Amino acid sequence: MRVLQLIDSLDAGGAERIAVNYANALTDKIEFSGLIATRKEGQLFGQLNKNVSYSFLNKKKKIDFGAIFRLRKFIVKNQVSIVHAHGSSFFTAVLTKLILPKIKIIWHDHYGARFKESRQKNQVLIFCSFFFSSILVVNLQLKEWSKNNLFCKKITFIPNFALMQGESQKITNLKGIENKRIIFLANLKNPKNHIVILKAFHDLRLKDLNWTLHLIGKDYEDTYSQVLKDFIKSNSLENHIHLYGTKSDIQYILSQASVGVLASTDEGFPVTLLEYALASLPVISTNVGYCSEIIDDEVNGLLFDPLNELQVKNKLEKIIDSESFRNKLAENFRQTVVKNYSKEKVIENLLAEYKI
């Protein structure tokens, strides 16, 4: 079996991390494991296993014939039989299939908000789905949407998995006091909903209790991040809420934290939650997407409605009030993830899909 993971960038996003995880995990399971970034490279390039065959297409526009023929050349040279296209890379994969019809395209949908979208907004995807051999989705809402809207009817839910890479880099030292750090691992953009956590932090007067909040993720220097910065400044929270931008030493960063937070208004299957679990962090999380399937409220984490600010405050207050409660949640969550979302189990399911 010879498989290529196709992804538009190697920035530190959820779909990108899964593409890299798959490429790495498959190196000792199949004959050939490759990965191609179509539009942009990024920090995740450094996490690729040396046995993964990698290339960058440097695609410049929607239909870039040079990039398509570079992809065709890579596929032919390496005798790739399956192109596993993540997210929006499906379009490049389908254009390549038009000139190389023998390849099988498996499309992987990571976009949690798609189930709210109309057919009109997804016209290109609907047309391209005629060329898919199968579809993988990261939650059951996406499975239902694909079933109702796309031509390909072979649709399978497959969970994500996360890995902690042995000894990690130790670069980023978090500010604040040990055992009083809240981590929020998400790029600064919609629908990640950072502001609801900032407001809860402020309203609960957590700075008076010496807690700090740490935002790790890409700052696009746009209106979204400016709203966060303005809120921090206007409420004199500069010494208690810290923005770090994109970081590569996530494992080390998480080891310094006390609580993990996710507040998105839409999600697919967030890898961030799995990373929190493997770092033994207690978690307070949005209840959207697959989050409420991973987390059993009050048992291995706390769930909230991301549009209910009072609920967010109540849950955040509850998780910081008791260290013993946090420890119980953290251990239960780690055990849940190790048992149900291990690399071995997910890759076994993935290989079964490839063989169909």
Short mmCIF file of C-alpha atoms in Angstrom, two decimals:
data_model
loop_
_atom_site.label_atom_id
_atom_site.label_comp_id
_atom_site.label_asym_id
_atom_site.label_seq_id
_atom_site.Cartn_x
_atom_site.Cartn_y
_atom_site.Cartn_z
CA MET A 1 0.00 0.00 0.00
CA ARG A 2 1.39 3.40 -1.03
CA VAL A 3 -0.33 6.44 0.46
CA LEU A 4 0.12 10.20 0.16
CA GLN A 5 -1.26 12.67 2.73
CA LEU A 6 -2.24 15.92 0.97
CA ILE A 7 -2.66 19.12 3.01
CA ASP A 8 -2.72 22.80 2.01
CA SER A 9 -0.27 24.02 4.69
CA LEU A 10 1.93 22.87 7.55
CA ASP A 11 0.84 25.61 9.93
CA ALA A 12 -0.05 24.43 13.43
CA GLY A 13 -3.75 23.65 12.93
CA GLY A 14 -5.77 20.57 13.80
CA ALA A 15 -6.10 19.13 10.28
CA GLU A 16 -2.43 19.80 9.64
CA ARG A 17 -1.36 17.98 12.80
CA ILE A 18 -3.50 14.98 11.87
CA ALA A 19 -1.99 14.82 8.36
CA VAL A 20 1.51 14.82 9.88
CA ASN A 21 0.52 12.27 12.54
CA TYR A 22 -0.88 9.93 9.87
CA ALA A 23 2.16 10.26 7.62
CA ASN A 24 4.49 9.52 10.54
CA ALA A 25 2.44 6.63 11.95
CA LEU A 26 2.17 4.89 8.59
CA THR A 27 5.91 4.75 7.87
CA ASP A 28 6.27 1.33 9.51
CA LYS A 29 2.81 0.06 8.53
CA ILE A 30 2.80 0.37 4.72
CA GLU A 31 5.25 0.31 1.82
CA PHE A 32 5.26 4.06 1.21
CA SER A 33 4.09 7.02 3.30
CA GLY A 34 4.34 10.50 1.82
CA LEU A 35 3.13 13.99 2.59
CA ILE A 36 2.73 17.01 0.34
CA ALA A 37 1.91 20.58 1.36
CA THR A 38 0.22 22.36 -1.55
CA ARG A 39 0.24 26.07 -0.67
CA LYS A 40 2.39 26.78 2.36
CA GLU A 41 4.99 25.17 4.55
CA GLY A 42 5.08 25.79 8.31
CA GLN A 43 6.35 24.77 11.72
CA LEU A 44 4.91 21.25 11.53
CA PHE A 45 7.51 20.40 8.88
CA GLY A 46 9.93 19.91 11.78
CA GLN A 47 7.73 17.13 13.19
CA LEU A 48 7.83 14.96 10.07
CA ASN A 49 9.50 11.58 10.46
CA LYS A 50 12.64 11.28 8.35
CA ASN A 51 11.10 8.23 6.63
CA VAL A 52 8.17 10.26 5.28
CA SER A 53 8.70 11.24 1.65
CA TYR A 54 7.93 14.97 1.53
CA SER A 55 7.41 17.59 -1.17
CA PHE A 56 6.07 21.15 -1.39
CA LEU A 57 4.00 22.18 -4.44
CA ASN A 58 4.18 25.96 -3.89
CA LYS A 59 0.70 26.34 -5.36
CA LYS A 60 0.04 30.03 -6.12
CA LYS A 61 -3.58 30.13 -7.32
CA LYS A 62 -6.79 28.11 -7.31
CA ILE A 63 -5.93 26.29 -10.55
CA ASP A 64 -2.15 26.08 -10.82
CA PHE A 65 -1.17 23.72 -13.63
CA GLY A 66 2.48 23.73 -12.59
CA ALA A 67 1.56 22.53 -9.10
CA ILE A 68 -0.80 19.89 -10.49
CA PHE A 69 1.88 18.46 -12.76
CA ARG A 70 4.41 18.50 -9.90
CA LEU A 71 1.92 16.49 -7.86
CA ARG A 72 1.36 14.10 -10.76
CA LYS A 73 5.12 13.59 -11.10
CA PHE A 74 5.45 12.79 -7.38
CA ILE A 75 2.57 10.30 -7.52
CA VAL A 76 3.92 8.52 -10.61
CA LYS A 77 7.51 8.44 -9.34
CA ASN A 78 6.49 6.96 -5.99
CA GLN A 79 3.73 4.74 -7.39
CA VAL A 80 1.16 6.26 -5.03
CA SER A 81 -2.21 4.50 -5.17
CA ILE A 82 -4.14 6.46 -2.52
CA VAL A 83 -4.26 10.24 -2.06
CA HIS A 84 -5.60 11.05 1.39
CA ALA A 85 -6.71 14.68 0.93
CA HIS A 86 -7.29 16.68 4.11
CA GLY A 87 -9.70 19.64 4.18
CA SER A 88 -9.61 21.99 1.20
CA SER A 89 -6.78 20.09 -0.54
CA PHE A 90 -9.47 17.89 -2.14
CA PHE A 91 -9.64 20.34 -5.08
CA THR A 92 -5.99 19.83 -6.02
CA ALA A 93 -6.42 16.06 -5.64
CA VAL A 94 -9.43 15.98 -7.99
CA LEU A 95 -7.69 18.09 -10.65
CA THR A 96 -4.80 15.63 -10.51
CA LYS A 97 -7.16 12.65 -10.81
CA LEU A 98 -8.48 14.10 -14.08
CA ILE A 99 -5.04 13.51 -15.63
CA LEU A 100 -4.19 10.46 -13.51
CA PRO A 101 -7.51 8.62 -13.19
CA LYS A 102 -6.16 5.49 -11.49
CA ILE A 103 -5.49 7.18 -8.16
CA LYS A 104 -8.01 6.73 -5.37
CA ILE A 105 -8.99 9.87 -3.43
CA ILE A 106 -10.01 9.61 0.20
CA TRP A 107 -11.25 12.95 1.47
CA HIS A 108 -10.96 13.80 5.18
CA ASP A 109 -13.30 16.51 6.51
CA HIS A 110 -12.02 18.26 9.66
CA TYR A 111 -14.19 21.38 9.41
CA GLY A 112 -16.63 21.31 12.31
CA ALA A 113 -18.84 24.18 11.13
CA ARG A 114 -19.64 22.61 7.75
CA PHE A 115 -22.83 20.98 9.02
CA LYS A 116 -24.32 24.48 9.38
CA GLU A 117 -23.50 25.46 5.79
CA SER A 118 -25.69 25.38 2.70
CA ARG A 119 -25.22 23.35 -0.44
CA GLN A 120 -24.65 26.58 -2.35
CA LYS A 121 -21.60 27.45 -0.22
CA ASN A 122 -20.18 23.98 -0.93
CA GLN A 123 -20.89 23.67 -4.66
CA VAL A 124 -17.26 22.92 -5.58
CA LEU A 125 -16.99 20.26 -2.87
CA ILE A 126 -20.28 18.66 -3.95
CA PHE A 127 -19.09 18.42 -7.56
CA CYS A 128 -15.66 17.09 -6.58
CA SER A 129 -17.19 14.47 -4.28
CA PHE A 130 -18.18 12.54 -7.41
CA PHE A 131 -14.46 11.63 -7.70
CA PHE A 132 -13.98 10.50 -4.07
CA SER A 133 -13.64 6.80 -3.28
CA SER A 134 -14.56 7.42 0.34
CA ILE A 135 -14.97 10.15 2.93
CA LEU A 136 -13.62 10.27 6.48
CA VAL A 137 -15.21 12.63 9.01
CA VAL A 138 -14.22 13.68 12.53
CA ASN A 139 -17.69 13.79 14.06
CA LEU A 140 -21.18 12.43 13.47
CA GLN A 141 -22.70 15.78 12.45
CA LEU A 142 -20.28 15.91 9.53
CA LYS A 143 -21.14 12.32 8.64
CA GLU A 144 -24.81 13.22 8.40
CA TRP A 145 -24.08 16.35 6.34
CA SER A 146 -21.91 14.42 3.87
CA LYS A 147 -24.51 11.68 3.58
CA ASN A 148 -27.20 14.23 2.71
CA ASN A 149 -25.18 16.46 0.38
CA LEU A 150 -22.30 14.65 -1.33
CA PHE A 151 -22.19 12.15 -4.19
CA CYS A 152 -19.82 9.76 -2.43
CA LYS A 153 -21.85 7.65 -0.01
CA LYS A 154 -18.98 5.68 1.57
CA ILE A 155 -18.64 7.82 4.70
CA THR A 156 -16.84 6.75 7.89
CA PHE A 157 -16.30 8.45 11.23
CA ILE A 158 -12.70 8.10 12.35
CA PRO A 159 -11.43 9.71 15.56
CA ASN A 160 -8.29 11.81 15.73
CA PHE A 161 -5.30 10.88 17.84
CA ALA A 162 -2.46 12.85 19.37
CA LEU A 163 1.11 11.93 20.19
CA MET A 164 3.55 13.20 22.74
CA GLN A 165 6.99 13.00 21.18
CA GLY A 166 9.35 11.55 23.83
CA GLU A 167 11.80 14.24 24.90
CA SER A 168 10.51 17.57 23.60
CA GLN A 169 12.17 20.92 23.04
CA LYS A 170 12.26 23.22 26.05
CA ILE A 171 12.11 26.75 24.70
CA THR A 172 9.03 28.58 25.98
CA ASN A 173 8.89 29.38 29.68
CA LEU A 174 5.41 30.42 30.75
CA LYS A 175 5.01 33.47 32.95
CA GLY A 176 3.08 33.36 36.19
CA ILE A 177 3.07 31.14 39.27
CA GLU A 178 3.36 27.36 39.14
CA ASN A 179 0.05 25.49 39.66
CA LYS A 180 -1.93 28.62 38.71
CA ARG A 181 -1.61 28.69 34.91
CA ILE A 182 -4.54 28.26 32.51
CA ILE A 183 -3.54 27.31 28.95
CA PHE A 184 -5.59 28.03 25.83
CA LEU A 185 -4.07 26.29 22.81
CA ALA A 186 -5.74 27.62 19.63
CA ASN A 187 -4.91 29.98 16.80
CA LEU A 188 -6.35 33.46 17.33
CA LYS A 189 -9.29 33.34 14.92
CA ASN A 190 -12.98 32.49 14.66
CA PRO A 191 -14.54 30.21 15.81
CA LYS A 192 -12.06 29.72 18.69
CA ASN A 193 -13.96 32.23 20.88
CA HIS A 194 -11.07 33.38 23.08
CA ILE A 195 -12.96 36.43 24.32
CA VAL A 196 -15.43 34.39 26.39
CA ILE A 197 -12.56 32.99 28.47
CA LEU A 198 -10.93 36.41 28.83
CA LYS A 199 -14.21 37.84 30.11
CA ALA A 200 -14.68 34.96 32.57
CA PHE A 201 -11.09 35.36 33.81
CA HIS A 202 -11.73 39.06 34.40
CA ASP A 203 -15.20 38.72 35.96
CA LEU A 204 -13.99 36.03 38.40
CA ARG A 205 -11.12 38.34 39.40
CA LEU A 206 -8.66 35.49 38.92
CA LYS A 207 -5.77 37.93 38.77
CA ASP A 208 -6.41 38.67 42.47
CA LEU A 209 -5.89 34.97 43.15
CA ASN A 210 -2.60 35.05 41.16
CA TRP A 211 -3.91 32.91 38.30
CA THR A 212 -2.60 33.62 34.79
CA LEU A 213 -4.01 32.84 31.34
CA HIS A 214 -1.72 31.86 28.46
CA LEU A 215 -2.81 32.01 24.81
CA ILE A 216 -0.72 29.83 22.50
CA GLY A 217 -1.49 30.09 18.78
CA LYS A 218 -0.97 32.09 15.63
CA ASP A 219 -1.76 35.80 15.83
CA TYR A 220 -3.07 36.95 12.45
CA GLU A 221 -2.72 40.61 13.52
CA ASP A 222 -6.35 41.26 12.58
CA THR A 223 -9.54 42.56 14.19
CA TYR A 224 -10.04 39.30 16.12
CA SER A 225 -6.72 39.54 17.95
CA GLN A 226 -7.00 43.31 18.37
CA VAL A 227 -10.27 42.83 20.30
CA LEU A 228 -8.42 40.49 22.68
CA LYS A 229 -5.50 42.89 23.12
CA ASP A 230 -7.82 45.84 23.71
CA PHE A 231 -9.73 43.87 26.35
CA ILE A 232 -6.50 42.92 28.12
CA LYS A 233 -5.27 46.52 28.13
CA SER A 234 -8.54 48.18 29.11
CA ASN A 235 -8.89 45.85 32.10
CA SER A 236 -5.25 46.11 33.21
CA LEU A 237 -4.62 42.40 32.68
CA GLU A 238 -1.23 42.71 30.96
CA ASN A 239 0.55 40.93 33.82
CA HIS A 240 -1.97 38.09 33.95
CA ILE A 241 -3.03 37.30 30.36
CA HIS A 242 -0.17 36.52 27.99
CA LEU A 243 -0.05 35.98 24.20
CA TYR A 244 2.84 33.89 22.88
CA GLY A 245 2.05 33.41 19.19
CA THR A 246 2.90 30.19 17.36
CA LYS A 247 5.11 27.79 19.31
CA SER A 248 6.70 24.45 18.47
CA ASP A 249 7.46 23.15 21.99
CA ILE A 250 3.84 22.36 22.86
CA GLN A 251 4.63 19.39 25.08
CA TYR A 252 6.94 21.50 27.27
CA ILE A 253 4.42 24.34 27.38
CA LEU A 254 1.62 22.02 28.50
CA SER A 255 3.85 20.54 31.21
CA GLN A 256 3.94 23.99 32.86
CA ALA A 257 0.15 24.46 32.83
CA SER A 258 -2.48 23.65 35.45
CA VAL A 259 -5.74 23.78 33.44
CA GLY A 260 -6.47 23.37 29.71
CA VAL A 261 -9.24 25.38 28.04
CA LEU A 262 -11.11 25.15 24.72
CA ALA A 263 -14.00 27.53 23.96
CA SER A 264 -14.84 27.19 20.25
CA THR A 265 -18.34 27.88 18.94
CA ASP A 266 -17.70 25.20 16.28
CA GLU A 267 -15.36 22.21 16.35
CA GLY A 268 -14.76 18.97 14.50
CA PHE A 269 -12.68 16.68 16.69
CA PRO A 270 -10.12 18.91 18.44
CA VAL A 271 -6.63 17.45 18.69
CA THR A 272 -6.01 20.05 21.38
CA LEU A 273 -8.20 18.12 23.84
CA LEU A 274 -6.20 14.96 23.22
CA GLU A 275 -2.96 16.87 23.80
CA TYR A 276 -4.32 18.27 27.07
CA ALA A 277 -5.21 14.74 28.17
CA LEU A 278 -1.80 13.28 27.37
CA ALA A 279 -0.24 16.15 29.34
CA SER A 280 -2.45 15.15 32.31
CA LEU A 281 -4.28 18.48 32.37
CA PRO A 282 -7.78 18.94 33.77
CA VAL A 283 -9.96 20.38 31.04
CA ILE A 284 -12.81 22.87 30.73
CA SER A 285 -14.23 22.62 27.22
CA THR A 286 -16.90 23.78 24.81
CA ASN A 287 -19.63 21.20 24.25
CA VAL A 288 -19.73 21.53 20.43
CA GLY A 289 -18.60 19.07 17.74
CA TYR A 290 -17.21 15.82 19.15
CA CYS A 291 -16.12 17.43 22.44
CA SER A 292 -19.10 16.13 24.41
CA GLU A 293 -18.37 12.60 23.17
CA ILE A 294 -14.78 12.75 24.45
CA ILE A 295 -15.65 14.47 27.74
CA ASP A 296 -18.17 13.23 30.30
CA ASP A 297 -19.11 16.37 32.23
CA GLU A 298 -17.98 16.33 35.89
CA VAL A 299 -16.32 12.92 35.38
CA ASN A 300 -13.26 13.55 33.20
CA GLY A 301 -13.69 17.25 32.46
CA LEU A 302 -16.13 20.16 32.52
CA LEU A 303 -18.31 21.13 29.56
CA PHE A 304 -20.00 24.45 28.83
CA ASP A 305 -22.15 26.10 26.20
CA PRO A 306 -19.71 28.54 24.50
CA LEU A 307 -22.51 31.08 24.00
CA ASN A 308 -23.49 31.08 27.68
CA GLU A 309 -21.10 33.41 29.52
CA LEU A 310 -22.56 32.63 32.96
CA GLN A 311 -22.06 28.90 32.41
CA VAL A 312 -18.48 29.49 31.28
CA LYS A 313 -17.77 31.46 34.47
CA ASN A 314 -19.38 28.83 36.71
CA LYS A 315 -17.35 26.01 35.16
CA LEU A 316 -14.09 27.94 35.24
CA GLU A 317 -14.68 28.86 38.89
CA LYS A 318 -15.39 25.24 39.74
CA ILE A 319 -12.22 23.90 38.14
CA ILE A 320 -9.89 26.40 39.81
CA ASP A 321 -11.50 26.05 43.27
CA SER A 322 -10.15 22.59 44.10
CA GLU A 323 -6.78 21.06 43.24
CA SER A 324 -7.95 17.58 44.23
CA PHE A 325 -10.93 17.90 41.86
CA ARG A 326 -8.58 19.00 39.07
CA ASN A 327 -6.30 16.01 39.71
CA LYS A 328 -9.25 13.60 39.56
CA LEU A 329 -10.53 15.06 36.28
CA ALA A 330 -7.04 15.02 34.76
CA GLU A 331 -6.37 11.37 35.56
CA ASN A 332 -9.79 10.25 34.35
CA PHE A 333 -9.38 12.19 31.11
CA ARG A 334 -5.91 10.80 30.45
CA GLN A 335 -7.19 7.25 30.91
CA THR A 336 -10.16 7.92 28.58
CA VAL A 337 -7.92 9.18 25.79
CA VAL A 338 -5.27 6.48 26.15
CA LYS A 339 -7.99 3.80 26.03
CA ASN A 340 -10.15 5.14 23.20
CA TYR A 341 -7.99 7.40 21.03
CA SER A 342 -4.64 5.67 20.85
CA LYS A 343 -2.52 5.79 17.72
CA GLU A 344 -2.68 2.00 17.34
CA LYS A 345 -6.47 1.80 17.35
CA VAL A 346 -6.98 4.74 14.98
CA ILE A 347 -4.33 3.59 12.49
CA GLU A 348 -5.84 0.09 12.47
CA ASN A 349 -9.20 1.63 11.49
CA LEU A 350 -7.53 3.87 8.91
CA LEU A 351 -5.77 0.95 7.23
CA ALA A 352 -9.08 -0.88 7.00
CA GLU A 353 -10.52 2.13 5.14
CA TYR A 354 -7.57 2.22 2.76
CA LYS A 355 -8.10 -1.44 1.84
CA ILE A 356 -11.73 -0.98 0.81
#
